[in-house]
Amino acid sequence: MTKISPEIEESMLRESILAVSADVSFASDHFPKYKLGPDNQILEEPKGDSDGPSLKEVVERETAQLSEQHKRLSVRDLASKFDKNLAAAAKLADEAKLREVASLEGHVLLKKLRDALEALRGRMAGRNKEDVEQAISMVEALAVKLTQKEGELIQEKFEVKKLANFLKQASEDAKKLVNQEKSFACAEIESARAVVQRFGEALEEQEKNPENSQKTQEVEEFVEEVQEARRIKLMHQPTKVCYYGLLGLVIALRFVEMQVMDMEHELRALRAQIREKSIFSLKLQKELVTNKKAEENKSRVYGFHGSETLGSCLRLQPCSDNAPPLSKSSIQWYRVSLDGNQKDIISGATKTMYAPEPLDVGRILQAEVLTNGQKVIVTTSGPIDSAAGLGGYVETLLRKSSSDFNVVISQINGQNHPSHSTHSLNVGKMRIKLCRGWITKSREIYSTSMLLCGARGDGNTAAKSAFWQPRKGVSYVLTFESERERNAAIMVARKHAFDCSVMLGGPDDQM
């Protein structure tokens, strides 16, 4: 419903009564009588006292009351408030859905944690087994509590949905009421304009013809119509019932919001407890692995030393004083799939040290030691893990057309290179180029004769070194500035080569 400002309404009233003369006096409910006096002067006949207010005062009072009508609370304001409360209820429903997803994740995490603890319990003994059983009971208690909280969350979600439907229905009813009130108000405004116009015409006619008594009857009818308009105006004023009903809805929404906040705090506490139990479980797993390795080391002849992650070095070392020396043994490294069905030889990896390369991530490394006619197999405890942050760094480099890396040439065609000057290795989308300033050492496009892998020699820089064969008969061992640079260069080159339908790897590597 369109509101009319006080200035516009007053200007409309002024325009409607401009035709009324300012000399006209409404001291009674009928027009005054005049007579001719001496020298043809017009004299007003004496009039008796009137106890009632004048017609002009009645009109002014009714006009003031109509001008104040725009200040009251309109039905559109009620509809707007209903819409706001409906939006708030929808927001609470969305938050409840998010919390339901978090609760489902909590159940999945608890199940995985319990399965891990059950697996641990079967391999533990003594005090450690009691700790694991206690942890399993605590996880089960957490699962029961989380189920209870989930039930409460479902109930709260049902209440919020019910309240949202109620507010939606109330909003639709309010919109219907707005349309009805708008049509009624338009009709009343048109009626009031017609009445004011007729009143102005009546005053003009009365001023032109004072003897016309029929106009007095029209003025009386106008007074009755003004009173009827006042009665209709009182009927359209908002009642206190709507206001208190709206206030009750707001209070109910606030109460529901407080309950949802309390449940959110409880869910956060449950997540913190689950996180603590997960950390405790990881600690138990590490202790179990450490104890298992200690027990195995007592019976094993050789073992690995170093982190089983990309960017580190694994070194074979004896686990007992009676172990045969590795210098008199034959060594060969392999990469094995997780299911153990595929076992690939790592060509050139025949030293006591091996630095994992990107192709080894997700696979198990295995070293076979042949000494005195006996074969000893040493295997990593799990698959090789990727280096932290390496994936994001590689994605950043792949967005560029080419990537430059600073390298030092350690070997050329298997012979040590005496110079330690810094060169630039440019890895592009179509080719790899090795240069020093304006001098190009080698530049080749990706082809089946090109090889690129981690260096498979011994030394302290094995984790930073890579083997590159641009073409048959030419090979380099390049040392990068860091382990991350070496692994990133290999991964970026293999991705660009794959886009060119070339599988880029090392000698006899199975991609």
Short mmCIF file of C-alpha atoms in Angstrom, two decimals:
data_model
loop_
_atom_site.label_atom_id
_atom_site.label_comp_id
_atom_site.label_asym_id
_atom_site.label_seq_id
_atom_site.Cartn_x
_atom_site.Cartn_y
_atom_site.Cartn_z
CA MET A 1 0.00 0.00 0.00
CA THR A 2 1.52 3.32 -1.07
CA LYS A 3 1.87 5.81 1.78
CA ILE A 4 1.19 9.53 1.19
CA SER A 5 3.58 11.86 2.94
CA PRO A 6 2.16 14.68 5.13
CA GLU A 7 3.35 17.39 2.72
CA ILE A 8 1.59 15.81 -0.28
CA GLU A 9 -1.60 15.17 1.68
CA GLU A 10 -1.76 18.75 3.02
CA SER A 11 -1.09 20.18 -0.47
CA MET A 12 -3.95 18.06 -1.85
CA LEU A 13 -6.27 19.40 0.84
CA ARG A 14 -5.24 22.99 0.08
CA GLU A 15 -5.83 22.50 -3.67
CA SER A 16 -9.23 21.04 -2.92
CA ILE A 17 -10.47 24.05 -0.88
CA LEU A 18 -8.82 26.92 -2.79
CA ALA A 19 -12.20 27.97 -4.11
CA VAL A 20 -13.48 28.75 -0.61
CA SER A 21 -13.42 32.46 0.26
CA ALA A 22 -11.45 33.49 3.31
CA ASP A 23 -14.23 35.92 4.38
CA VAL A 24 -16.78 33.19 4.86
CA SER A 25 -17.53 32.45 8.52
CA PHE A 26 -19.11 29.20 9.67
CA ALA A 27 -20.35 30.21 13.06
CA SER A 28 -23.43 28.00 12.85
CA ASP A 29 -24.80 25.11 10.91
CA HIS A 30 -26.58 27.43 8.41
CA PHE A 31 -25.51 30.33 6.25
CA PRO A 32 -25.77 33.86 7.70
CA LYS A 33 -28.55 36.27 6.61
CA TYR A 34 -27.87 39.80 5.35
CA LYS A 35 -30.01 42.94 4.82
CA LEU A 36 -29.55 46.36 3.26
CA GLY A 37 -28.92 49.25 5.62
CA PRO A 38 -28.52 53.01 5.12
CA ASP A 39 -26.59 54.03 1.99
CA ASN A 40 -27.11 50.54 0.57
CA GLN A 41 -24.68 48.95 3.04
CA ILE A 42 -24.88 45.21 3.60
CA LEU A 43 -25.45 44.42 7.27
CA GLU A 44 -25.42 41.01 8.91
CA GLU A 45 -28.42 40.20 11.03
CA PRO A 46 -27.65 39.56 14.71
CA LYS A 47 -27.35 35.88 15.52
CA GLY A 48 -27.90 33.96 18.68
CA ASP A 49 -25.20 32.17 20.60
CA SER A 50 -24.39 28.65 19.45
CA ASP A 51 -23.15 26.08 21.87
CA GLY A 52 -21.73 23.67 19.21
CA PRO A 53 -18.45 24.09 17.28
CA SER A 54 -18.46 25.77 13.92
CA LEU A 55 -18.46 23.80 10.68
CA LYS A 56 -15.02 25.18 9.80
CA GLU A 57 -13.57 23.83 13.07
CA VAL A 58 -15.14 20.44 12.38
CA VAL A 59 -13.53 20.33 8.91
CA GLU A 60 -10.13 21.39 10.30
CA ARG A 61 -10.28 18.76 13.03
CA GLU A 62 -11.21 16.01 10.57
CA THR A 63 -8.40 17.14 8.21
CA ALA A 64 -5.86 16.93 11.05
CA GLN A 65 -7.03 13.46 11.97
CA LEU A 66 -6.70 12.30 8.35
CA SER A 67 -3.18 13.77 8.14
CA GLU A 68 -2.14 11.79 11.22
CA GLN A 69 -3.46 8.56 9.77
CA HIS A 70 -0.28 7.95 7.74
CA LYS A 71 1.73 7.71 11.00
CA ARG A 72 0.04 4.51 12.11
CA LEU A 73 1.50 1.05 11.53
CA SER A 74 0.47 -0.07 8.05
CA VAL A 75 -0.37 -3.61 7.00
CA ARG A 76 2.65 -3.56 4.62
CA ASP A 77 4.94 -3.07 7.65
CA LEU A 78 3.40 -6.19 9.21
CA ALA A 79 3.97 -8.13 5.98
CA SER A 80 7.57 -6.93 5.82
CA LYS A 81 8.20 -8.13 9.36
CA PHE A 82 6.65 -11.50 8.54
CA ASP A 83 8.97 -11.82 5.52
CA LYS A 84 12.03 -10.99 7.66
CA ASN A 85 11.06 -13.63 10.23
CA LEU A 86 10.48 -16.15 7.42
CA ALA A 87 13.98 -15.47 6.05
CA ALA A 88 15.44 -15.92 9.56
CA ALA A 89 13.64 -19.26 9.89
CA ALA A 90 14.98 -20.41 6.50
CA LYS A 91 18.48 -19.45 7.62
CA LEU A 92 18.07 -21.51 10.80
CA ALA A 93 16.92 -24.46 8.68
CA ASP A 94 20.04 -24.20 6.47
CA GLU A 95 22.26 -24.09 9.57
CA ALA A 96 20.52 -27.19 10.89
CA LYS A 97 21.29 -28.99 7.61
CA LEU A 98 24.98 -28.07 7.91
CA ARG A 99 25.07 -29.36 11.47
CA GLU A 100 23.42 -32.60 10.32
CA VAL A 101 26.25 -33.08 7.78
CA ALA A 102 28.82 -32.44 10.52
CA SER A 103 27.07 -35.04 12.71
CA LEU A 104 27.27 -37.60 9.87
CA GLU A 105 31.00 -36.88 9.50
CA GLY A 106 31.38 -37.45 13.25
CA HIS A 107 29.75 -40.90 12.94
CA VAL A 108 32.04 -41.86 10.05
CA LEU A 109 35.09 -40.68 11.98
CA LEU A 110 34.05 -42.58 15.10
CA LYS A 111 33.51 -45.77 13.09
CA LYS A 112 36.94 -45.49 11.46
CA LEU A 113 38.53 -44.79 14.84
CA ARG A 114 36.82 -47.79 16.43
CA ASP A 115 37.86 -50.08 13.55
CA ALA A 116 41.47 -48.90 13.94
CA LEU A 117 41.39 -49.52 17.68
CA GLU A 118 39.87 -52.98 17.14
CA ALA A 119 42.70 -53.76 14.74
CA LEU A 120 45.19 -52.57 17.35
CA ARG A 121 43.63 -54.61 20.14
CA GLY A 122 44.29 -57.82 18.28
CA ARG A 123 47.99 -57.04 18.05
CA MET A 124 48.56 -55.64 21.55
CA ALA A 125 49.21 -57.40 24.81
CA GLY A 126 49.45 -56.48 28.47
CA ARG A 127 49.01 -52.88 29.54
CA ASN A 128 48.84 -51.57 26.00
CA LYS A 129 45.87 -53.84 25.26
CA GLU A 130 44.03 -52.52 28.32
CA ASP A 131 44.64 -48.94 27.15
CA VAL A 132 43.26 -49.82 23.71
CA GLU A 133 40.14 -51.44 25.25
CA GLN A 134 39.61 -48.37 27.41
CA ALA A 135 39.91 -46.17 24.32
CA ILE A 136 37.36 -48.38 22.48
CA SER A 137 34.87 -48.01 25.35
CA MET A 138 35.34 -44.25 25.35
CA VAL A 139 34.76 -44.11 21.58
CA GLU A 140 31.55 -46.16 21.98
CA ALA A 141 30.36 -43.77 24.71
CA LEU A 142 31.06 -40.86 22.38
CA ALA A 143 29.09 -42.55 19.60
CA VAL A 144 26.07 -43.01 21.92
CA LYS A 145 26.26 -39.38 23.02
CA LEU A 146 26.56 -38.20 19.42
CA THR A 147 23.48 -40.28 18.49
CA GLN A 148 21.51 -38.62 21.31
CA LYS A 149 22.59 -35.18 20.18
CA GLU A 150 21.64 -36.09 16.63
CA GLY A 151 18.14 -37.02 17.80
CA GLU A 152 17.82 -33.68 19.58
CA LEU A 153 19.05 -31.94 16.42
CA ILE A 154 16.37 -33.70 14.35
CA GLN A 155 13.69 -32.61 16.81
CA GLU A 156 14.93 -29.02 16.73
CA LYS A 157 15.02 -29.15 12.94
CA PHE A 158 11.37 -30.32 12.91
CA GLU A 159 10.36 -27.44 15.20
CA VAL A 160 12.21 -24.91 13.05
CA LYS A 161 10.58 -26.30 9.88
CA LYS A 162 7.17 -26.16 11.51
CA LEU A 163 7.75 -22.55 12.60
CA ALA A 164 8.97 -21.65 9.11
CA ASN A 165 5.79 -23.08 7.54
CA PHE A 166 3.71 -21.12 10.03
CA LEU A 167 5.55 -17.89 9.22
CA LYS A 168 5.22 -18.57 5.50
CA GLN A 169 1.44 -19.00 5.84
CA ALA A 170 1.26 -15.86 7.98
CA SER A 171 3.25 -13.95 5.35
CA GLU A 172 0.86 -15.05 2.60
CA ASP A 173 -2.13 -14.03 4.72
CA ALA A 174 -0.48 -10.67 5.40
CA LYS A 175 0.08 -10.13 1.66
CA LYS A 176 -3.59 -10.87 0.98
CA LEU A 177 -4.53 -8.41 3.70
CA VAL A 178 -2.22 -5.83 2.12
CA ASN A 179 -4.02 -6.16 -1.22
CA GLN A 180 -7.44 -5.88 0.43
CA GLU A 181 -6.41 -2.87 2.48
CA LYS A 182 -4.91 -1.26 -0.61
CA SER A 183 -8.14 -1.61 -2.57
CA PHE A 184 -10.20 -0.34 0.40
CA ALA A 185 -7.86 2.60 0.91
CA CYS A 186 -7.98 3.56 -2.78
CA ALA A 187 -11.77 3.50 -2.67
CA GLU A 188 -11.84 5.60 0.53
CA ILE A 189 -9.36 8.10 -0.93
CA GLU A 190 -11.46 8.52 -4.07
CA SER A 191 -14.58 8.90 -1.95
CA ALA A 192 -12.90 11.51 0.26
CA ARG A 193 -11.68 13.45 -2.79
CA ALA A 194 -15.20 13.45 -4.25
CA VAL A 195 -16.65 14.67 -0.93
CA VAL A 196 -14.10 17.48 -0.64
CA GLN A 197 -14.73 18.51 -4.23
CA ARG A 198 -18.50 18.60 -3.66
CA PHE A 199 -17.95 20.55 -0.47
CA GLY A 200 -15.89 23.14 -2.36
CA GLU A 201 -18.53 23.41 -5.04
CA ALA A 202 -21.19 23.82 -2.38
CA LEU A 203 -19.26 26.64 -0.72
CA GLU A 204 -18.81 28.41 -4.07
CA GLU A 205 -22.49 28.11 -4.86
CA GLN A 206 -23.39 29.32 -1.37
CA GLU A 207 -21.11 32.34 -1.79
CA LYS A 208 -22.70 33.18 -5.16
CA ASN A 209 -26.27 32.58 -4.05
CA PRO A 210 -26.76 33.05 -0.27
CA GLU A 211 -30.54 32.61 -0.57
CA ASN A 212 -30.27 29.06 -1.79
CA SER A 213 -31.30 27.02 1.24
CA GLN A 214 -30.82 23.73 -0.56
CA LYS A 215 -27.01 24.10 -0.20
CA THR A 216 -27.36 24.03 3.58
CA GLN A 217 -28.78 20.54 3.31
CA GLU A 218 -25.77 19.46 1.21
CA VAL A 219 -23.42 20.80 3.90
CA GLU A 220 -25.23 18.76 6.52
CA GLU A 221 -24.92 15.68 4.30
CA PHE A 222 -21.20 16.42 3.98
CA VAL A 223 -20.84 16.49 7.77
CA GLU A 224 -22.49 13.10 7.93
CA GLU A 225 -20.14 11.75 5.24
CA VAL A 226 -17.13 13.11 7.15
CA GLN A 227 -18.31 11.31 10.27
CA GLU A 228 -18.77 8.10 8.25
CA ALA A 229 -15.22 8.47 6.85
CA ARG A 230 -13.92 8.88 10.40
CA ARG A 231 -15.70 5.71 11.43
CA ILE A 232 -14.18 3.80 8.48
CA LYS A 233 -10.73 5.17 9.41
CA LEU A 234 -11.09 3.79 12.93
CA MET A 235 -12.06 0.45 11.50
CA HIS A 236 -8.81 0.27 9.47
CA GLN A 237 -6.49 1.08 12.35
CA PRO A 238 -4.31 -1.91 13.39
CA THR A 239 -5.32 -3.77 16.52
CA LYS A 240 -3.08 -4.71 19.40
CA VAL A 241 -3.72 -8.39 18.68
CA CYS A 242 -1.59 -8.27 15.49
CA TYR A 243 1.21 -6.50 17.31
CA TYR A 244 1.30 -8.95 20.20
CA GLY A 245 1.04 -11.90 17.82
CA LEU A 246 4.04 -10.65 15.87
CA LEU A 247 5.93 -10.05 19.11
CA GLY A 248 5.23 -13.63 20.19
CA LEU A 249 6.58 -14.96 16.90
CA VAL A 250 9.78 -12.94 17.30
CA ILE A 251 10.25 -14.26 20.84
CA ALA A 252 9.71 -17.84 19.64
CA LEU A 253 12.29 -17.37 16.90
CA ARG A 254 14.79 -15.99 19.39
CA PHE A 255 14.21 -18.97 21.71
CA VAL A 256 14.77 -21.44 18.86
CA GLU A 257 17.94 -19.59 17.83
CA MET A 258 19.30 -19.82 21.38
CA GLN A 259 18.60 -23.56 21.47
CA VAL A 260 20.38 -24.06 18.15
CA MET A 261 23.40 -22.10 19.45
CA ASP A 262 23.52 -24.31 22.55
CA MET A 263 23.49 -27.43 20.38
CA GLU A 264 26.26 -25.97 18.22
CA HIS A 265 28.44 -25.46 21.29
CA GLU A 266 27.80 -29.04 22.37
CA LEU A 267 28.72 -30.33 18.91
CA ARG A 268 31.96 -28.36 19.04
CA ALA A 269 32.77 -29.94 22.38
CA LEU A 270 32.08 -33.39 20.90
CA ARG A 271 34.35 -32.65 17.94
CA ALA A 272 37.11 -31.59 20.34
CA GLN A 273 36.74 -34.84 22.25
CA ILE A 274 36.83 -36.85 19.01
CA ARG A 275 39.96 -34.95 17.94
CA GLU A 276 41.64 -35.75 21.26
CA LYS A 277 40.76 -39.44 20.93
CA SER A 278 42.07 -39.46 17.37
CA ILE A 279 45.38 -37.99 18.52
CA PHE A 280 45.53 -40.59 21.29
CA SER A 281 44.82 -43.35 18.75
CA LEU A 282 47.58 -42.09 16.44
CA LYS A 283 49.94 -42.04 19.37
CA LEU A 284 49.06 -45.65 20.17
CA GLN A 285 49.56 -46.63 16.54
CA LYS A 286 53.00 -45.01 16.50
CA GLU A 287 53.95 -46.77 19.71
CA LEU A 288 52.71 -50.05 18.23
CA VAL A 289 54.76 -49.52 15.06
CA THR A 290 57.82 -48.60 17.13
CA ASN A 291 57.45 -51.69 19.30
CA LYS A 292 56.86 -53.84 16.25
CA LYS A 293 59.97 -52.47 14.57
CA ALA A 294 61.99 -53.02 17.73
CA GLU A 295 60.85 -56.64 17.88
CA GLU A 296 61.52 -57.15 14.19
CA ASN A 297 64.95 -55.50 14.44
CA LYS A 298 65.97 -58.14 16.96
CA SER A 299 65.37 -60.86 14.38
CA ARG A 300 66.20 -58.93 11.21
CA VAL A 301 69.63 -58.75 9.67
CA TYR A 302 69.20 -55.42 7.83
CA GLY A 303 66.85 -52.48 8.07
CA PHE A 304 66.08 -49.05 6.62
CA HIS A 305 67.19 -45.79 8.20
CA GLY A 306 65.44 -42.58 7.17
CA SER A 307 61.96 -41.13 6.62
CA GLU A 308 59.69 -42.98 4.22
CA THR A 309 58.59 -39.80 2.44
CA LEU A 310 59.35 -38.10 -0.85
CA GLY A 311 62.36 -35.80 -0.49
CA SER A 312 64.26 -38.00 1.96
CA CYS A 313 66.86 -40.79 1.61
CA LEU A 314 66.56 -44.42 2.67
CA ARG A 315 69.77 -46.12 3.69
CA LEU A 316 70.33 -49.84 4.26
CA GLN A 317 72.15 -50.63 7.49
CA PRO A 318 72.80 -53.79 9.53
CA CYS A 319 70.60 -54.42 12.56
CA SER A 320 72.98 -56.77 14.39
CA ASP A 321 76.70 -57.19 14.86
CA ASN A 322 76.60 -60.59 13.16
CA ALA A 323 75.22 -59.20 9.90
CA PRO A 324 77.49 -59.61 6.86
CA PRO A 325 78.96 -56.31 5.59
CA LEU A 326 76.92 -54.63 2.87
CA SER A 327 80.08 -53.76 0.91
CA LYS A 328 80.46 -57.46 0.07
CA SER A 329 76.80 -57.94 -0.79
CA SER A 330 74.75 -57.47 -3.95
CA ILE A 331 71.83 -55.01 -3.60
CA GLN A 332 68.81 -54.39 -5.83
CA TRP A 333 65.89 -52.03 -5.12
CA TYR A 334 62.29 -52.67 -6.22
CA ARG A 335 58.99 -50.82 -6.09
CA VAL A 336 56.00 -52.99 -5.12
CA SER A 337 52.29 -52.24 -5.42
CA LEU A 338 50.16 -52.12 -2.28
CA ASP A 339 48.47 -55.43 -3.05
CA GLY A 340 51.84 -57.05 -3.77
CA ASN A 341 50.81 -58.29 -7.21
CA GLN A 342 53.20 -56.05 -9.15
CA LYS A 343 56.92 -55.83 -8.49
CA ASP A 344 59.07 -53.59 -10.71
CA ILE A 345 62.83 -53.40 -10.68
CA ILE A 346 64.41 -49.96 -10.25
CA SER A 347 67.15 -50.00 -12.85
CA GLY A 348 70.44 -48.59 -11.57
CA ALA A 349 69.38 -48.64 -7.90
CA THR A 350 72.10 -50.97 -6.60
CA LYS A 351 73.57 -48.91 -3.79
CA THR A 352 72.93 -48.91 -0.06
CA MET A 353 71.18 -45.55 -0.40
CA TYR A 354 68.13 -44.68 -2.48
CA ALA A 355 66.21 -41.38 -2.68
CA PRO A 356 62.50 -41.95 -3.50
CA GLU A 357 61.19 -40.09 -6.55
CA PRO A 358 57.59 -39.05 -7.46
CA LEU A 359 56.92 -42.40 -9.17
CA ASP A 360 57.45 -44.17 -5.81
CA VAL A 361 54.66 -42.25 -4.03
CA GLY A 362 51.90 -44.65 -2.97
CA ARG A 363 54.09 -47.74 -3.47
CA ILE A 364 56.21 -49.90 -1.17
CA LEU A 365 59.98 -49.95 -1.60
CA GLN A 366 61.83 -53.21 -1.23
CA ALA A 367 65.57 -53.98 -1.20
CA GLU A 368 66.97 -57.46 -1.84
CA VAL A 369 70.41 -58.15 -0.33
CA LEU A 370 72.25 -61.19 -1.68
CA THR A 371 75.12 -62.22 0.60
CA ASN A 372 76.86 -65.57 1.00
CA GLY A 373 74.29 -67.23 -1.23
CA GLN A 374 71.43 -66.06 0.98
CA LYS A 375 68.79 -63.48 -0.03
CA VAL A 376 67.51 -61.02 2.59
CA ILE A 377 64.48 -58.85 1.75
CA VAL A 378 63.97 -55.51 3.50
CA THR A 379 60.65 -53.69 2.98
CA THR A 380 59.35 -50.28 4.07
CA SER A 381 56.66 -50.28 6.76
CA GLY A 382 54.18 -48.64 4.39
CA PRO A 383 53.81 -46.79 1.09
CA ILE A 384 55.95 -43.73 0.38
CA ASP A 385 54.17 -40.51 1.35
CA SER A 386 54.19 -37.33 -0.72
CA ALA A 387 55.99 -34.22 0.52
CA ALA A 388 53.88 -31.57 2.22
CA GLY A 389 52.92 -28.68 -0.08
CA LEU A 390 54.45 -30.25 -3.20
CA GLY A 391 51.12 -30.72 -4.99
CA GLY A 392 50.16 -27.03 -4.69
CA TYR A 393 53.62 -25.95 -5.85
CA VAL A 394 53.40 -28.18 -8.94
CA GLU A 395 49.91 -26.85 -9.79
CA THR A 396 51.29 -23.30 -9.66
CA LEU A 397 54.12 -24.22 -12.04
CA LEU A 398 51.74 -25.96 -14.47
CA ARG A 399 49.81 -22.71 -14.95
CA LYS A 400 52.93 -21.18 -16.55
CA SER A 401 54.07 -21.81 -20.11
CA SER A 402 57.52 -22.91 -18.85
CA SER A 403 59.40 -23.27 -15.55
CA ASP A 404 63.07 -22.53 -14.84
CA PHE A 405 65.18 -24.37 -12.27
CA ASN A 406 68.76 -23.66 -11.17
CA VAL A 407 70.93 -26.79 -11.43
CA VAL A 408 74.56 -27.85 -11.27
CA ILE A 409 75.86 -30.52 -13.66
CA SER A 410 77.38 -33.33 -11.56
CA GLN A 411 77.99 -35.89 -14.31
CA ILE A 412 78.03 -35.98 -18.10
CA ASN A 413 77.67 -39.41 -19.76
CA GLY A 414 78.55 -41.12 -16.46
CA GLN A 415 81.74 -39.08 -15.90
CA ASN A 416 82.10 -36.59 -13.05
CA HIS A 417 81.95 -32.97 -14.20
CA PRO A 418 84.59 -30.78 -12.52
CA SER A 419 82.80 -27.44 -13.07
CA HIS A 420 80.29 -26.36 -10.42
CA SER A 421 78.80 -23.43 -12.33
CA THR A 422 75.05 -22.88 -12.16
CA HIS A 423 72.95 -23.73 -15.22
CA SER A 424 69.28 -23.20 -16.01
CA LEU A 425 66.95 -26.11 -16.73
CA ASN A 426 63.89 -24.81 -18.62
CA VAL A 427 60.93 -27.23 -18.61
CA GLY A 428 58.39 -26.20 -21.24
CA LYS A 429 55.22 -27.65 -22.64
CA MET A 430 56.96 -29.06 -25.73
CA ARG A 431 60.67 -29.45 -24.82
CA ILE A 432 63.37 -29.28 -22.12
CA LYS A 433 66.38 -26.99 -22.48
CA LEU A 434 69.63 -26.90 -20.46
CA CYS A 435 71.69 -23.73 -20.86
CA ARG A 436 74.11 -21.40 -19.19
CA GLY A 437 73.38 -17.83 -20.09
CA TRP A 438 73.29 -17.67 -23.91
CA ILE A 439 75.06 -21.00 -24.32
CA THR A 440 72.70 -23.93 -24.81
CA LYS A 441 73.99 -27.29 -23.61
CA SER A 442 71.06 -29.34 -24.82
CA ARG A 443 67.54 -28.75 -26.13
CA GLU A 444 65.24 -31.60 -27.05
CA ILE A 445 61.50 -32.07 -27.54
CA TYR A 446 59.68 -34.80 -25.63
CA SER A 447 60.24 -38.18 -27.27
CA THR A 448 60.38 -41.86 -26.40
CA SER A 449 64.20 -41.72 -26.24
CA MET A 450 64.15 -39.07 -23.51
CA LEU A 451 64.52 -40.25 -19.88
CA LEU A 452 64.03 -38.28 -16.63
CA CYS A 453 64.04 -39.74 -13.11
CA GLY A 454 65.67 -39.41 -9.73
CA ALA A 455 69.40 -40.05 -9.53
CA ARG A 456 70.07 -43.65 -8.46
CA GLY A 457 73.57 -43.22 -7.19
CA ASP A 458 75.05 -42.86 -3.73
CA GLY A 459 75.98 -39.62 -1.99
CA ASN A 460 74.67 -36.87 0.24
CA THR A 461 72.91 -35.06 -2.65
CA ALA A 462 70.97 -38.06 -3.93
CA ALA A 463 67.62 -36.54 -2.85
CA LYS A 464 68.43 -33.34 -4.82
CA SER A 465 69.77 -35.04 -7.98
CA ALA A 466 67.98 -36.16 -11.14
CA PHE A 467 69.07 -38.22 -14.14
CA TRP A 468 68.23 -36.70 -17.55
CA GLN A 469 68.85 -38.31 -20.93
CA PRO A 470 67.78 -35.89 -23.70
CA ARG A 471 68.55 -38.46 -26.41
CA LYS A 472 70.46 -41.70 -26.76
CA GLY A 473 74.15 -41.30 -26.10
CA VAL A 474 73.85 -38.12 -24.03
CA SER A 475 73.00 -38.07 -20.30
CA TYR A 476 73.36 -35.68 -17.37
CA VAL A 477 73.12 -35.92 -13.60
CA LEU A 478 71.71 -32.58 -12.41
CA THR A 479 71.76 -31.37 -8.81
CA PHE A 480 68.94 -28.97 -7.87
CA GLU A 481 68.86 -26.36 -5.11
CA SER A 482 66.44 -28.38 -2.96
CA GLU A 483 64.56 -31.66 -2.84
CA ARG A 484 61.28 -29.89 -3.63
CA GLU A 485 62.73 -28.29 -6.78
CA ARG A 486 63.99 -31.68 -8.01
CA ASN A 487 60.68 -33.46 -7.44
CA ALA A 488 58.64 -30.57 -8.87
CA ALA A 489 60.78 -30.48 -12.05
CA ILE A 490 60.27 -34.23 -12.59
CA MET A 491 56.49 -33.99 -12.03
CA VAL A 492 56.04 -30.95 -14.31
CA ALA A 493 58.14 -32.51 -17.11
CA ARG A 494 56.18 -35.78 -16.92
CA LYS A 495 52.86 -33.90 -17.09
CA HIS A 496 53.92 -31.94 -20.19
CA ALA A 497 55.31 -35.11 -21.79
CA PHE A 498 52.05 -36.93 -21.09
CA ASP A 499 50.17 -34.12 -22.87
CA CYS A 500 52.46 -34.84 -25.84
CA SER A 501 51.60 -38.60 -25.65
CA VAL A 502 55.02 -39.47 -24.22
CA MET A 503 55.55 -41.48 -21.01
CA LEU A 504 58.61 -39.89 -19.40
CA GLY A 505 60.40 -42.03 -16.80
CA GLY A 506 63.67 -43.75 -15.98
CA PRO A 507 65.31 -46.84 -17.46
CA ASP A 508 62.89 -49.78 -17.41
CA ASP A 509 60.36 -47.80 -15.35
CA GLN A 510 56.74 -48.97 -15.51
CA MET A 511 54.51 -45.90 -15.40
#
